[in-house]
């Protein structure tokens, strides 16, 4: 039922002129943050170090990978450029507990923090550490963060430019947290 135009080739079907993968060398002259994300006023490298210290102090085995670069430039349906360092670590014995921190490869500003953890107390303490130590949230109380873990379907809260989403996960009896 579909008959392509006679000037349309099979190569046209699989070419994508609107997407270009970037490598770190491609952004060597850039000075501005990427346009793909909102940026938190948190240094990603410093947060990665503090994250490791936090979880080791709380008794987790911490197996991290070296940050790896991910980047692209897309022009359709709108202009967007992304360049980020992706940092990840497995926590504990299982594969279900982990932390991911993505941050801008030029400015080091955090794009996203994703945490999967079974301990409600440790997850709340980590959120509080990020807010207090990296965003200056000296008025936020631990009890306010712990309340996010009470909703059966998940809960959202906001501090400054940061959205905090907490969702219970039944397959490993824990929580997914995204900041």
GROMACS .gro file of N, CA and C in nm:
model
  537
    1UNK      N    1   0.080  -0.120   0.000
    1UNK     CA    2   0.000   0.000   0.000
    1UNK      C    3   0.085   0.126   0.000
    2UNK      N    4   0.213   0.113   0.031
    2UNK     CA    5   0.300   0.229   0.031
    2UNK      C    6   0.394   0.220  -0.087
    3UNK      N    7   0.392   0.320  -0.169
    3UNK     CA    8   0.482   0.325  -0.284
    3UNK      C    9   0.565   0.451  -0.273
    4UNK      N   10   0.693   0.438  -0.243
    4UNK     CA   11   0.775   0.558  -0.229
    4UNK      C   12   0.793   0.628  -0.362
    5UNK      N   13   0.821   0.755  -0.352
    5UNK     CA   14   0.848   0.835  -0.471
    5UNK      C   15   0.964   0.771  -0.546
    6UNK      N   16   0.962   0.775  -0.675
    6UNK     CA   17   1.067   0.710  -0.754
    6UNK      C   18   1.205   0.771  -0.729
    7UNK      N   19   1.211   0.894  -0.678
    7UNK     CA   20   1.338   0.957  -0.648
    7UNK      C   21   1.385   0.927  -0.505
    8UNK      N   22   1.307   0.852  -0.432
    8UNK     CA   23   1.336   0.822  -0.292
    8UNK      C   24   1.412   0.689  -0.285
    9UNK      N   25   1.529   0.688  -0.224
    9UNK     CA   26   1.609   0.566  -0.220
    9UNK      C   27   1.600   0.501  -0.081
   10UNK      N   28   1.640   0.377  -0.073
   10UNK     CA   29   1.644   0.304   0.053
   10UNK      C   30   1.741   0.371   0.150
   11UNK      N   31   1.848   0.430   0.100
   11UNK     CA   32   1.943   0.502   0.185
   11UNK      C   33   1.878   0.621   0.254
   12UNK      N   34   1.786   0.689   0.184
   12UNK     CA   35   1.716   0.802   0.244
   12UNK      C   36   1.635   0.759   0.366
   13UNK      N   37   1.583   0.639   0.361
   13UNK     CA   38   1.502   0.587   0.470
   13UNK      C   39   1.584   0.574   0.598
   14UNK      N   40   1.712   0.540   0.585
   14UNK     CA   41   1.796   0.514   0.702
   14UNK      C   42   1.893   0.625   0.735
   15UNK      N   43   1.899   0.730   0.656
   15UNK     CA   44   1.990   0.839   0.689
   15UNK      C   45   1.922   0.934   0.786
   16UNK      N   46   2.001   0.993   0.872
   16UNK     CA   47   1.948   1.087   0.969
   16UNK      C   48   2.039   1.209   0.973
   17UNK      N   49   2.004   1.308   0.894
   17UNK     CA   50   2.084   1.429   0.888
   17UNK      C   51   2.056   1.521   1.006
   18UNK      N   52   1.961   1.484   1.090
   18UNK     CA   53   1.924   1.572   1.201
   18UNK      C   54   1.994   1.536   1.331
   19UNK      N   55   2.070   1.428   1.334
   19UNK     CA   56   2.134   1.380   1.456
   19UNK      C   57   2.281   1.356   1.430
   20UNK      N   58   2.367   1.411   1.518
   20UNK     CA   59   2.510   1.388   1.508
   20UNK      C   60   2.562   1.349   1.646
   21UNK      N   61   2.628   1.236   1.655
   21UNK     CA   62   2.693   1.199   1.780
   21UNK      C   63   2.817   1.285   1.796
   22UNK      N   64   2.842   1.326   1.920
   22UNK     CA   65   2.959   1.408   1.949
   22UNK      C   66   3.058   1.330   2.035
   23UNK      N   67   3.185   1.356   2.017
   23UNK     CA   68   3.287   1.305   2.108
   23UNK      C   69   3.342   1.424   2.187
   24UNK      N   70   3.416   1.397   2.291
   24UNK     CA   71   3.463   1.505   2.378
   24UNK      C   72   3.545   1.609   2.302
   25UNK      N   73   3.623   1.565   2.206
   25UNK     CA   74   3.705   1.657   2.128
   25UNK      C   75   3.620   1.756   2.049
   26UNK      N   76   3.497   1.717   2.013
   26UNK     CA   77   3.409   1.805   1.936
   26UNK      C   78   3.369   1.931   2.014
   27UNK      N   79   3.375   1.926   2.145
   27UNK     CA   80   3.329   2.039   2.225
   27UNK      C   81   3.445   2.115   2.289
   28UNK      N   82   3.566   2.091   2.244
   28UNK     CA   83   3.685   2.147   2.309
   28UNK      C   84   3.683   2.300   2.315
   29UNK      N   85   3.619   2.367   2.223
   29UNK     CA   86   3.615   2.512   2.225
   29UNK      C   87   3.490   2.570   2.290
   30UNK      N   88   3.401   2.485   2.338
   30UNK     CA   89   3.275   2.534   2.395
   30UNK      C   90   3.297   2.596   2.532
   31UNK      N   91   3.219   2.697   2.563
   31UNK     CA   92   3.229   2.762   2.694
   31UNK      C   93   3.094   2.766   2.765
   32UNK      N   94   2.986   2.737   2.697
   32UNK     CA   95   2.852   2.746   2.754
   32UNK      C   96   2.798   2.607   2.786
   33UNK      N   97   2.701   2.603   2.876
   33UNK     CA   98   2.637   2.476   2.908
   33UNK      C   99   2.553   2.428   2.790
   34UNK      N  100   2.527   2.299   2.787
   34UNK     CA  101   2.448   2.242   2.678
   34UNK      C  102   2.302   2.289   2.689
   35UNK      N  103   2.225   2.263   2.586
   35UNK     CA  104   2.086   2.309   2.585
   35UNK      C  105   1.986   2.197   2.610
   36UNK      N  106   2.032   2.077   2.634
   36UNK     CA  107   1.942   1.963   2.648
   36UNK      C  108   1.878   1.951   2.786
   37UNK      N  109   1.937   2.012   2.886
   37UNK     CA  110   1.889   1.998   3.024
   37UNK      C  111   1.884   2.132   3.093
   38UNK      N  112   1.804   2.138   3.199
   38UNK     CA  113   1.820   2.243   3.297
   38UNK      C  114   1.941   2.205   3.380
   39UNK      N  115   2.010   2.300   3.435
   39UNK     CA  116   2.133   2.273   3.507
   39UNK      C  117   2.119   2.313   3.653
   40UNK      N  118   2.153   2.221   3.743
   40UNK     CA  119   2.153   2.251   3.885
   40UNK      C  120   2.284   2.320   3.921
   41UNK      N  121   2.282   2.413   4.013
   41UNK     CA  122   2.404   2.483   4.052
   41UNK      C  123   2.491   2.397   4.145
   42UNK      N  124   2.525   2.278   4.095
   42UNK     CA  125   2.604   2.181   4.171
   42UNK      C  126   2.718   2.135   4.081
   43UNK      N  127   2.839   2.133   4.132
   43UNK     CA  128   2.953   2.082   4.057
   43UNK      C  129   2.949   1.929   4.057
   44UNK      N  130   2.938   1.871   3.939
   44UNK     CA  131   2.922   1.726   3.925
   44UNK      C  132   3.041   1.646   3.976
   45UNK      N  133   3.162   1.696   3.955
   45UNK     CA  134   3.280   1.624   4.003
   45UNK      C  135   3.284   1.624   4.155
   46UNK      N  136   3.256   1.738   4.216
   46UNK     CA  137   3.254   1.747   4.362
   46UNK      C  138   3.143   1.659   4.420
   47UNK      N  139   3.026   1.659   4.355
   47UNK     CA  140   2.916   1.575   4.401
   47UNK      C  141   2.952   1.427   4.390
   48UNK      N  142   3.020   1.388   4.285
   48UNK     CA  143   3.060   1.248   4.268
   48UNK      C  144   3.152   1.204   4.382
   49UNK      N  145   3.247   1.289   4.419
   49UNK     CA  146   3.336   1.258   4.531
   49UNK      C  147   3.260   1.248   4.663
   50UNK      N  148   3.172   1.344   4.687
   50UNK     CA  149   3.092   1.342   4.811
   50UNK      C  150   2.998   1.223   4.815
   51UNK      N  151   2.946   1.184   4.699
   51UNK     CA  152   2.857   1.068   4.692
   51UNK      C  153   2.931   0.942   4.734
   52UNK      N  154   3.053   0.924   4.683
   52UNK     CA  155   3.132   0.808   4.722
   52UNK      C  156   3.158   0.810   4.872
   53UNK      N  157   3.200   0.923   4.925
   53UNK     CA  158   3.226   0.934   5.069
   53UNK      C  159   3.100   0.905   5.150
   54UNK      N  160   2.987   0.959   5.107
   54UNK     CA  161   2.860   0.938   5.177
   54UNK      C  162   2.828   0.789   5.188
   55UNK      N  163   2.831   0.719   5.076
   55UNK     CA  164   2.789   0.578   5.077
   55UNK      C  165   2.892   0.488   5.146
   56UNK      N  166   3.020   0.517   5.132
   56UNK     CA  167   3.119   0.438   5.204
   56UNK      C  168   3.104   0.459   5.354
   57UNK      N  169   3.078   0.582   5.396
   57UNK     CA  170   3.056   0.612   5.538
   57UNK      C  171   2.933   0.541   5.593
   58UNK      N  172   2.832   0.521   5.507
   58UNK     CA  173   2.708   0.453   5.547
   58UNK      C  174   2.717   0.301   5.528
   59UNK      N  175   2.835   0.247   5.504
   59UNK     CA  176   2.856   0.103   5.501
   59UNK      C  177   2.828   0.032   5.369
   60UNK      N  178   2.816   0.105   5.262
   60UNK     CA  179   2.791   0.043   5.131
   60UNK      C  180   2.923   0.010   5.064
   61UNK      N  181   2.924  -0.101   4.992
   61UNK     CA  182   3.037  -0.121   4.902
   61UNK      C  183   3.011  -0.031   4.783
   62UNK      N  184   3.112   0.029   4.732
   62UNK     CA  185   3.096   0.133   4.631
   62UNK      C  186   3.184   0.097   4.512
   63UNK      N  187   3.121   0.052   4.406
   63UNK     CA  188   3.195   0.016   4.286
   63UNK      C  189   3.155   0.111   4.175
   64UNK      N  190   3.240   0.209   4.151
   64UNK     CA  191   3.206   0.310   4.051
   64UNK      C  192   3.282   0.284   3.921
   65UNK      N  193   3.228   0.339   3.817
   65UNK     CA  194   3.295   0.335   3.688
   65UNK      C  195   3.356   0.472   3.662
   66UNK      N  196   3.450   0.478   3.575
   66UNK     CA  197   3.504   0.607   3.534
   66UNK      C  198   3.392   0.682   3.460
   67UNK      N  199   3.381   0.812   3.481
   67UNK     CA  200   3.280   0.887   3.405
   67UNK      C  201   3.305   0.870   3.255
   68UNK      N  202   3.196   0.856   3.181
   68UNK     CA  203   3.212   0.846   3.036
   68UNK      C  204   3.134   0.959   2.970
   69UNK      N  205   3.182   1.000   2.855
   69UNK     CA  206   3.125   1.112   2.782
   69UNK      C  207   3.012   1.065   2.693
   70UNK      N  208   2.906   1.145   2.690
   70UNK     CA  209   2.794   1.123   2.598
   70UNK      C  210   2.757   1.257   2.539
   71UNK      N  211   2.742   1.264   2.408
   71UNK     CA  212   2.704   1.389   2.347
   71UNK      C  213   2.636   1.370   2.213
   72UNK      N  214   2.550   1.466   2.180
   72UNK     CA  215   2.484   1.466   2.050
   72UNK      C  216   2.442   1.608   2.014
   73UNK      N  217   2.418   1.629   1.887
   73UNK     CA  218   2.362   1.753   1.835
   73UNK      C  219   2.245   1.714   1.747
   74UNK      N  220   2.128   1.763   1.781
   74UNK     CA  221   2.006   1.732   1.706
   74UNK      C  222   1.949   1.862   1.651
   75UNK      N  223   1.902   1.858   1.526
   75UNK     CA  224   1.849   1.980   1.465
   75UNK      C  225   1.700   1.972   1.435
   76UNK      N  226   1.638   1.855   1.445
   76UNK     CA  227   1.496   1.841   1.415
   76UNK      C  228   1.430   1.752   1.518
   77UNK      N  229   1.325   1.784   1.581
   77UNK     CA  230   1.231   1.891   1.548
   77UNK      C  231   1.273   2.028   1.600
   78UNK      N  232   1.376   2.035   1.682
   78UNK     CA  233   1.428   2.163   1.729
   78UNK      C  234   1.577   2.147   1.754
   79UNK      N  235   1.646   2.256   1.762
   79UNK     CA  236   1.791   2.255   1.785
   79UNK      C  237   1.821   2.220   1.931
   80UNK      N  238   1.901   2.118   1.951
   80UNK     CA  239   1.938   2.078   2.087
   80UNK      C  240   2.078   2.018   2.082
   81UNK      N  241   2.157   2.054   2.182
   81UNK     CA  242   2.291   1.996   2.191
   81UNK      C  243   2.312   1.948   2.334
   82UNK      N  244   2.366   1.829   2.344
   82UNK     CA  245   2.390   1.768   2.475
   82UNK      C  246   2.534   1.722   2.482
   83UNK      N  247   2.598   1.755   2.593
   83UNK     CA  248   2.730   1.699   2.621
   83UNK      C  249   2.741   1.685   2.771
   84UNK      N  250   2.765   1.561   2.812
   84UNK     CA  251   2.767   1.534   2.955
   84UNK      C  252   2.861   1.421   2.991
   85UNK      N  253   2.903   1.427   3.117
   85UNK     CA  254   2.975   1.316   3.177
   85UNK      C  255   2.872   1.235   3.255
   86UNK      N  256   2.874   1.105   3.235
   86UNK     CA  257   2.785   1.014   3.307
   86UNK      C  258   2.869   0.935   3.407
   87UNK      N  259   2.834   0.948   3.533
   87UNK     CA  260   2.905   0.882   3.642
   87UNK      C  261   2.807   0.785   3.707
   88UNK      N  262   2.850   0.663   3.730
   88UNK     CA  263   2.761   0.565   3.791
   88UNK      C  264   2.837   0.479   3.892
   89UNK      N  265   2.761   0.426   3.988
   89UNK     CA  266   2.819   0.338   4.088
   89UNK      C  267   2.714   0.239   4.135
   90UNK      N  268   2.757   0.116   4.152
   90UNK     CA  269   2.672   0.014   4.213
   90UNK      C  270   2.697   0.018   4.363
   91UNK      N  271   2.589   0.006   4.438
   91UNK     CA  272   2.597   0.012   4.584
   91UNK      C  273   2.555  -0.122   4.641
   92UNK      N  274   2.626  -0.171   4.738
   92UNK     CA  275   2.585  -0.296   4.801
   92UNK      C  276   2.613  -0.416   4.715
   93UNK      N  277   2.547  -0.525   4.753
   93UNK     CA  278   2.571  -0.653   4.687
   93UNK      C  279   2.489  -0.671   4.561
   94UNK      N  280   2.368  -0.618   4.556
   94UNK     CA  281   2.279  -0.640   4.443
   94UNK      C  282   2.298  -0.536   4.334
   95UNK      N  283   2.241  -0.567   4.219
   95UNK     CA  284   2.250  -0.473   4.107
   95UNK      C  285   2.141  -0.368   4.113
   96UNK      N  286   2.047  -0.384   4.204
   96UNK     CA  287   1.934  -0.291   4.212
   96UNK      C  288   1.970  -0.159   4.277
   97UNK      N  289   2.066  -0.157   4.365
   97UNK     CA  290   2.102  -0.034   4.433
   97UNK      C  291   2.217   0.034   4.358
   98UNK      N  292   2.191   0.159   4.318
   98UNK     CA  293   2.290   0.229   4.236
   98UNK      C  294   2.267   0.379   4.245
   99UNK      N  295   2.365   0.453   4.195
   99UNK     CA  296   2.355   0.598   4.184
   99UNK      C  297   2.415   0.640   4.050
  100UNK      N  298   2.348   0.734   3.984
  100UNK     CA  299   2.393   0.789   3.857
  100UNK      C  300   2.392   0.941   3.870
  101UNK      N  301   2.501   1.002   3.828
  101UNK     CA  302   2.511   1.149   3.827
  101UNK      C  303   2.555   1.189   3.687
  102UNK      N  304   2.474   1.271   3.624
  102UNK     CA  305   2.507   1.322   3.491
  102UNK      C  306   2.531   1.471   3.503
  103UNK      N  307   2.643   1.517   3.446
  103UNK     CA  308   2.674   1.659   3.457
  103UNK      C  309   2.737   1.712   3.328
  104UNK      N  310   2.716   1.840   3.307
  104UNK     CA  311   2.759   1.907   3.186
  104UNK      C  312   2.910   1.892   3.167
  105UNK      N  313   2.950   1.856   3.047
  105UNK     CA  314   3.092   1.832   3.019
  105UNK      C  315   3.173   1.960   3.005
  106UNK      N  316   3.108   2.075   2.996
  106UNK     CA  317   3.180   2.201   2.987
  106UNK      C  318   3.177   2.274   3.121
  107UNK      N  319   3.059   2.289   3.180
  107UNK     CA  320   3.045   2.369   3.302
  107UNK      C  321   3.048   2.285   3.430
  108UNK      N  322   3.036   2.154   3.418
  108UNK     CA  323   3.027   2.059   3.531
  108UNK      C  324   2.897   2.072   3.611
  109UNK      N  325   2.802   2.152   3.567
  109UNK     CA  326   2.675   2.165   3.637
  109UNK      C  327   2.593   2.037   3.621
  110UNK      N  328   2.531   1.994   3.731
  110UNK     CA  329   2.458   1.867   3.732
  110UNK      C  330   2.332   1.877   3.647
  111UNK      N  331   2.311   1.775   3.565
  111UNK     CA  332   2.188   1.758   3.489
  111UNK      C  333   2.087   1.677   3.569
  112UNK      N  334   2.133   1.568   3.627
  112UNK     CA  335   2.041   1.470   3.684
  112UNK      C  336   2.113   1.384   3.787
  113UNK      N  337   2.042   1.353   3.894
  113UNK     CA  338   2.090   1.257   3.994
  113UNK      C  339   1.983   1.151   4.007
  114UNK      N  340   2.018   1.026   3.984
  114UNK     CA  341   1.923   0.916   3.996
  114UNK      C  342   1.979   0.816   4.095
  115UNK      N  343   1.895   0.779   4.191
  115UNK     CA  344   1.937   0.692   4.300
  115UNK      C  345   1.834   0.580   4.316
  116UNK      N  346   1.879   0.457   4.324
  116UNK     CA  347   1.794   0.343   4.358
  116UNK      C  348   1.851   0.282   4.485
  117UNK      N  349   1.769   0.281   4.590
  117UNK     CA  350   1.818   0.240   4.720
  117UNK      C  351   1.706   0.173   4.798
  118UNK      N  352   1.740   0.072   4.876
  118UNK     CA  353   1.639   0.004   4.956
  118UNK      C  354   1.620   0.071   5.092
  119UNK      N  355   1.719   0.139   5.143
  119UNK     CA  356   1.709   0.205   5.274
  119UNK      C  357   1.647   0.343   5.261
  120UNK      N  358   1.531   0.357   5.317
  120UNK     CA  359   1.461   0.485   5.318
  120UNK      C  360   1.544   0.590   5.395
  121UNK      N  361   1.599   0.551   5.507
  121UNK     CA  362   1.675   0.644   5.590
  121UNK      C  363   1.800   0.694   5.517
  122UNK      N  364   1.872   0.604   5.451
  122UNK     CA  365   1.993   0.644   5.380
  122UNK      C  366   1.959   0.730   5.258
  123UNK      N  367   1.851   0.697   5.189
  123UNK     CA  368   1.809   0.776   5.073
  123UNK      C  369   1.772   0.918   5.116
  124UNK      N  370   1.697   0.931   5.224
  124UNK     CA  371   1.658   1.063   5.274
  124UNK      C  372   1.781   1.142   5.319
  125UNK      N  373   1.874   1.075   5.386
  125UNK     CA  374   1.997   1.141   5.431
  125UNK      C  375   2.081   1.188   5.311
  126UNK      N  376   2.084   1.109   5.203
  126UNK     CA  377   2.158   1.149   5.084
  126UNK      C  378   2.094   1.273   5.021
  127UNK      N  379   1.963   1.274   5.007
  127UNK     CA  380   1.894   1.391   4.951
  127UNK      C  381   1.925   1.515   5.034
  128UNK      N  382   1.919   1.500   5.166
  128UNK     CA  383   1.947   1.613   5.255
  128UNK      C  384   2.092   1.660   5.237
  129UNK      N  385   2.186   1.566   5.225
  129UNK     CA  386   2.326   1.603   5.203
  129UNK      C  387   2.340   1.685   5.075
  130UNK      N  388   2.276   1.642   4.967
  130UNK     CA  389   2.284   1.715   4.841
  130UNK      C  390   2.226   1.855   4.857
  131UNK      N  391   2.109   1.864   4.917
  131UNK     CA  392   2.044   1.994   4.932
  131UNK      C  393   2.123   2.088   5.023
  132UNK      N  394   2.170   2.038   5.135
  132UNK     CA  395   2.241   2.124   5.229
  132UNK      C  396   2.383   2.158   5.183
  133UNK      N  397   2.458   2.057   5.144
  133UNK     CA  398   2.599   2.077   5.112
  133UNK      C  399   2.623   2.141   4.976
  134UNK      N  400   2.529   2.121   4.882
  134UNK     CA  401   2.553   2.168   4.746
  134UNK      C  402   2.457   2.277   4.699
  135UNK      N  403   2.343   2.290   4.768
  135UNK     CA  404   2.246   2.392   4.726
  135UNK      C  405   2.216   2.493   4.836
  136UNK      N  406   2.283   2.480   4.949
  136UNK     CA  407   2.265   2.578   5.056
  136UNK      C  408   2.132   2.573   5.126
  137UNK      N  409   2.068   2.459   5.127
  137UNK     CA  410   1.935   2.444   5.188
  137UNK      C  411   1.946   2.424   5.337
  138UNK      N  412   1.981   2.528   5.409
  138UNK     CA  413   2.002   2.515   5.553
  138UNK      C  414   1.872   2.512   5.634
  139UNK      N  415   1.758   2.539   5.570
  139UNK     CA  416   1.630   2.536   5.642
  139UNK      C  417   1.551   2.407   5.619
  140UNK      N  418   1.598   2.319   5.530
  140UNK     CA  419   1.528   2.194   5.503
  140UNK      C  420   1.558   2.094   5.614
  141UNK      N  421   1.454   2.032   5.664
  141UNK     CA  422   1.467   1.935   5.773
  141UNK      C  423   1.458   1.793   5.717
  142UNK      N  424   1.525   1.700   5.782
  142UNK     CA  425   1.521   1.560   5.743
  142UNK      C  426   1.377   1.507   5.742
  143UNK      N  427   1.296   1.549   5.838
  143UNK     CA  428   1.157   1.502   5.846
  143UNK      C  429   1.077   1.542   5.721
  144UNK      N  430   1.109   1.656   5.661
  144UNK     CA  431   1.041   1.699   5.538
  144UNK      C  432   1.075   1.606   5.423
  145UNK      N  433   1.198   1.563   5.417
  145UNK     CA  434   1.241   1.472   5.311
  145UNK      C  435   1.183   1.332   5.336
  146UNK      N  436   1.185   1.287   5.460
  146UNK     CA  437   1.131   1.154   5.492
  146UNK      C  438   0.983   1.143   5.455
  147UNK      N  439   0.910   1.253   5.461
  147UNK     CA  440   0.768   1.252   5.425
  147UNK      C  441   0.746   1.216   5.278
  148UNK      N  442   0.845   1.241   5.194
  148UNK     CA  443   0.834   1.205   5.052
  148UNK      C  444   0.824   1.055   5.031
  149UNK      N  445   0.870   0.977   5.126
  149UNK     CA  446   0.874   0.833   5.113
  149UNK      C  447   0.744   0.766   5.159
  150UNK      N  448   0.648   0.844   5.208
  150UNK     CA  449   0.524   0.787   5.261
  150UNK      C  450   0.417   0.761   5.157
  151UNK      N  451   0.420   0.829   5.044
  151UNK     CA  452   0.316   0.814   4.943
  151UNK      C  453   0.332   0.682   4.869
  152UNK      N  454   0.222   0.609   4.856
  152UNK     CA  455   0.225   0.478   4.789
  152UNK      C  456   0.256   0.489   4.640
  153UNK      N  457   0.212   0.597   4.579
  153UNK     CA  458   0.232   0.613   4.434
  153UNK      C  459   0.349   0.705   4.401
  154UNK      N  460   0.420   0.751   4.502
  154UNK     CA  461   0.532   0.842   4.479
  154UNK      C  462   0.495   0.984   4.515
  155UNK      N  463   0.597   1.064   4.530
  155UNK     CA  464   0.576   1.202   4.573
  155UNK      C  465   0.683   1.290   4.510
  156UNK      N  466   0.648   1.416   4.488
  156UNK     CA  467   0.741   1.515   4.433
  156UNK      C  468   0.749   1.634   4.528
  157UNK      N  469   0.867   1.695   4.529
  157UNK     CA  470   0.889   1.817   4.605
  157UNK      C  471   0.989   1.901   4.527
  158UNK      N  472   0.998   2.028   4.566
  158UNK     CA  473   1.086   2.120   4.495
  158UNK      C  474   1.167   2.199   4.595
  159UNK      N  475   1.292   2.220   4.559
  159UNK     CA  476   1.375   2.314   4.631
  159UNK      C  477   1.449   2.396   4.527
  160UNK      N  478   1.425   2.527   4.527
  160UNK     CA  479   1.487   2.616   4.430
  160UNK      C  480   1.459   2.563   4.289
  161UNK      N  481   1.560   2.535   4.211
  161UNK     CA  482   1.541   2.486   4.074
  161UNK      C  483   1.545   2.333   4.066
  162UNK      N  484   1.542   2.267   4.179
  162UNK     CA  485   1.557   2.121   4.183
  162UNK      C  486   1.424   2.053   4.215
  163UNK      N  487   1.383   1.963   4.128
  163UNK     CA  488   1.267   1.877   4.154
  163UNK      C  489   1.318   1.747   4.213
  164UNK      N  490   1.253   1.700   4.318
  164UNK     CA  491   1.289   1.574   4.383
  164UNK      C  492   1.169   1.481   4.368
  165UNK      N  493   1.189   1.368   4.304
  165UNK     CA  494   1.082   1.270   4.285
  165UNK      C  495   1.123   1.140   4.352
  166UNK      N  496   1.034   1.088   4.438
  166UNK     CA  497   1.059   0.964   4.511
  166UNK      C  498   0.948   0.866   4.478
  167UNK      N  499   0.985   0.747   4.431
  167UNK     CA  500   0.887   0.645   4.395
  167UNK      C  501   0.924   0.512   4.458
  168UNK      N  502   0.827   0.448   4.524
  168UNK     CA  503   0.855   0.314   4.576
  168UNK      C  504   0.865   0.215   4.460
  169UNK      N  505   0.954   0.117   4.475
  169UNK     CA  506   0.975   0.015   4.373
  169UNK      C  507   0.957  -0.120   4.440
  170UNK      N  508   0.862  -0.198   4.390
  170UNK     CA  509   0.831  -0.324   4.455
  170UNK      C  510   0.925  -0.439   4.417
  171UNK      N  511   0.987  -0.433   4.299
  171UNK     CA  512   1.067  -0.547   4.255
  171UNK      C  513   1.193  -0.567   4.338
  172UNK      N  514   1.238  -0.464   4.409
  172UNK     CA  515   1.351  -0.487   4.501
  172UNK      C  516   1.324  -0.424   4.637
  173UNK      N  517   1.200  -0.391   4.663
  173UNK     CA  518   1.158  -0.335   4.792
  173UNK      C  519   1.244  -0.216   4.830
  174UNK      N  520   1.241  -0.117   4.744
  174UNK     CA  521   1.320   0.003   4.768
  174UNK      C  522   1.257   0.123   4.702
  175UNK      N  523   1.342   0.220   4.668
  175UNK     CA  524   1.296   0.347   4.616
  175UNK      C  525   1.382   0.393   4.499
  176UNK      N  526   1.317   0.456   4.402
  176UNK     CA  527   1.387   0.527   4.295
  176UNK      C  528   1.371   0.674   4.324
  177UNK      N  529   1.480   0.746   4.324
  177UNK     CA  530   1.480   0.888   4.352
  177UNK      C  531   1.546   0.958   4.235
  178UNK      N  532   1.483   1.065   4.190
  178UNK     CA  533   1.539   1.143   4.082
  178UNK      C  534   1.541   1.289   4.122
  179UNK      N  535   1.655   1.351   4.105
  179UNK     CA  536   1.668   1.495   4.136
  179UNK      C  537   1.715   1.565   4.010
   0.00000   0.00000   0.00000
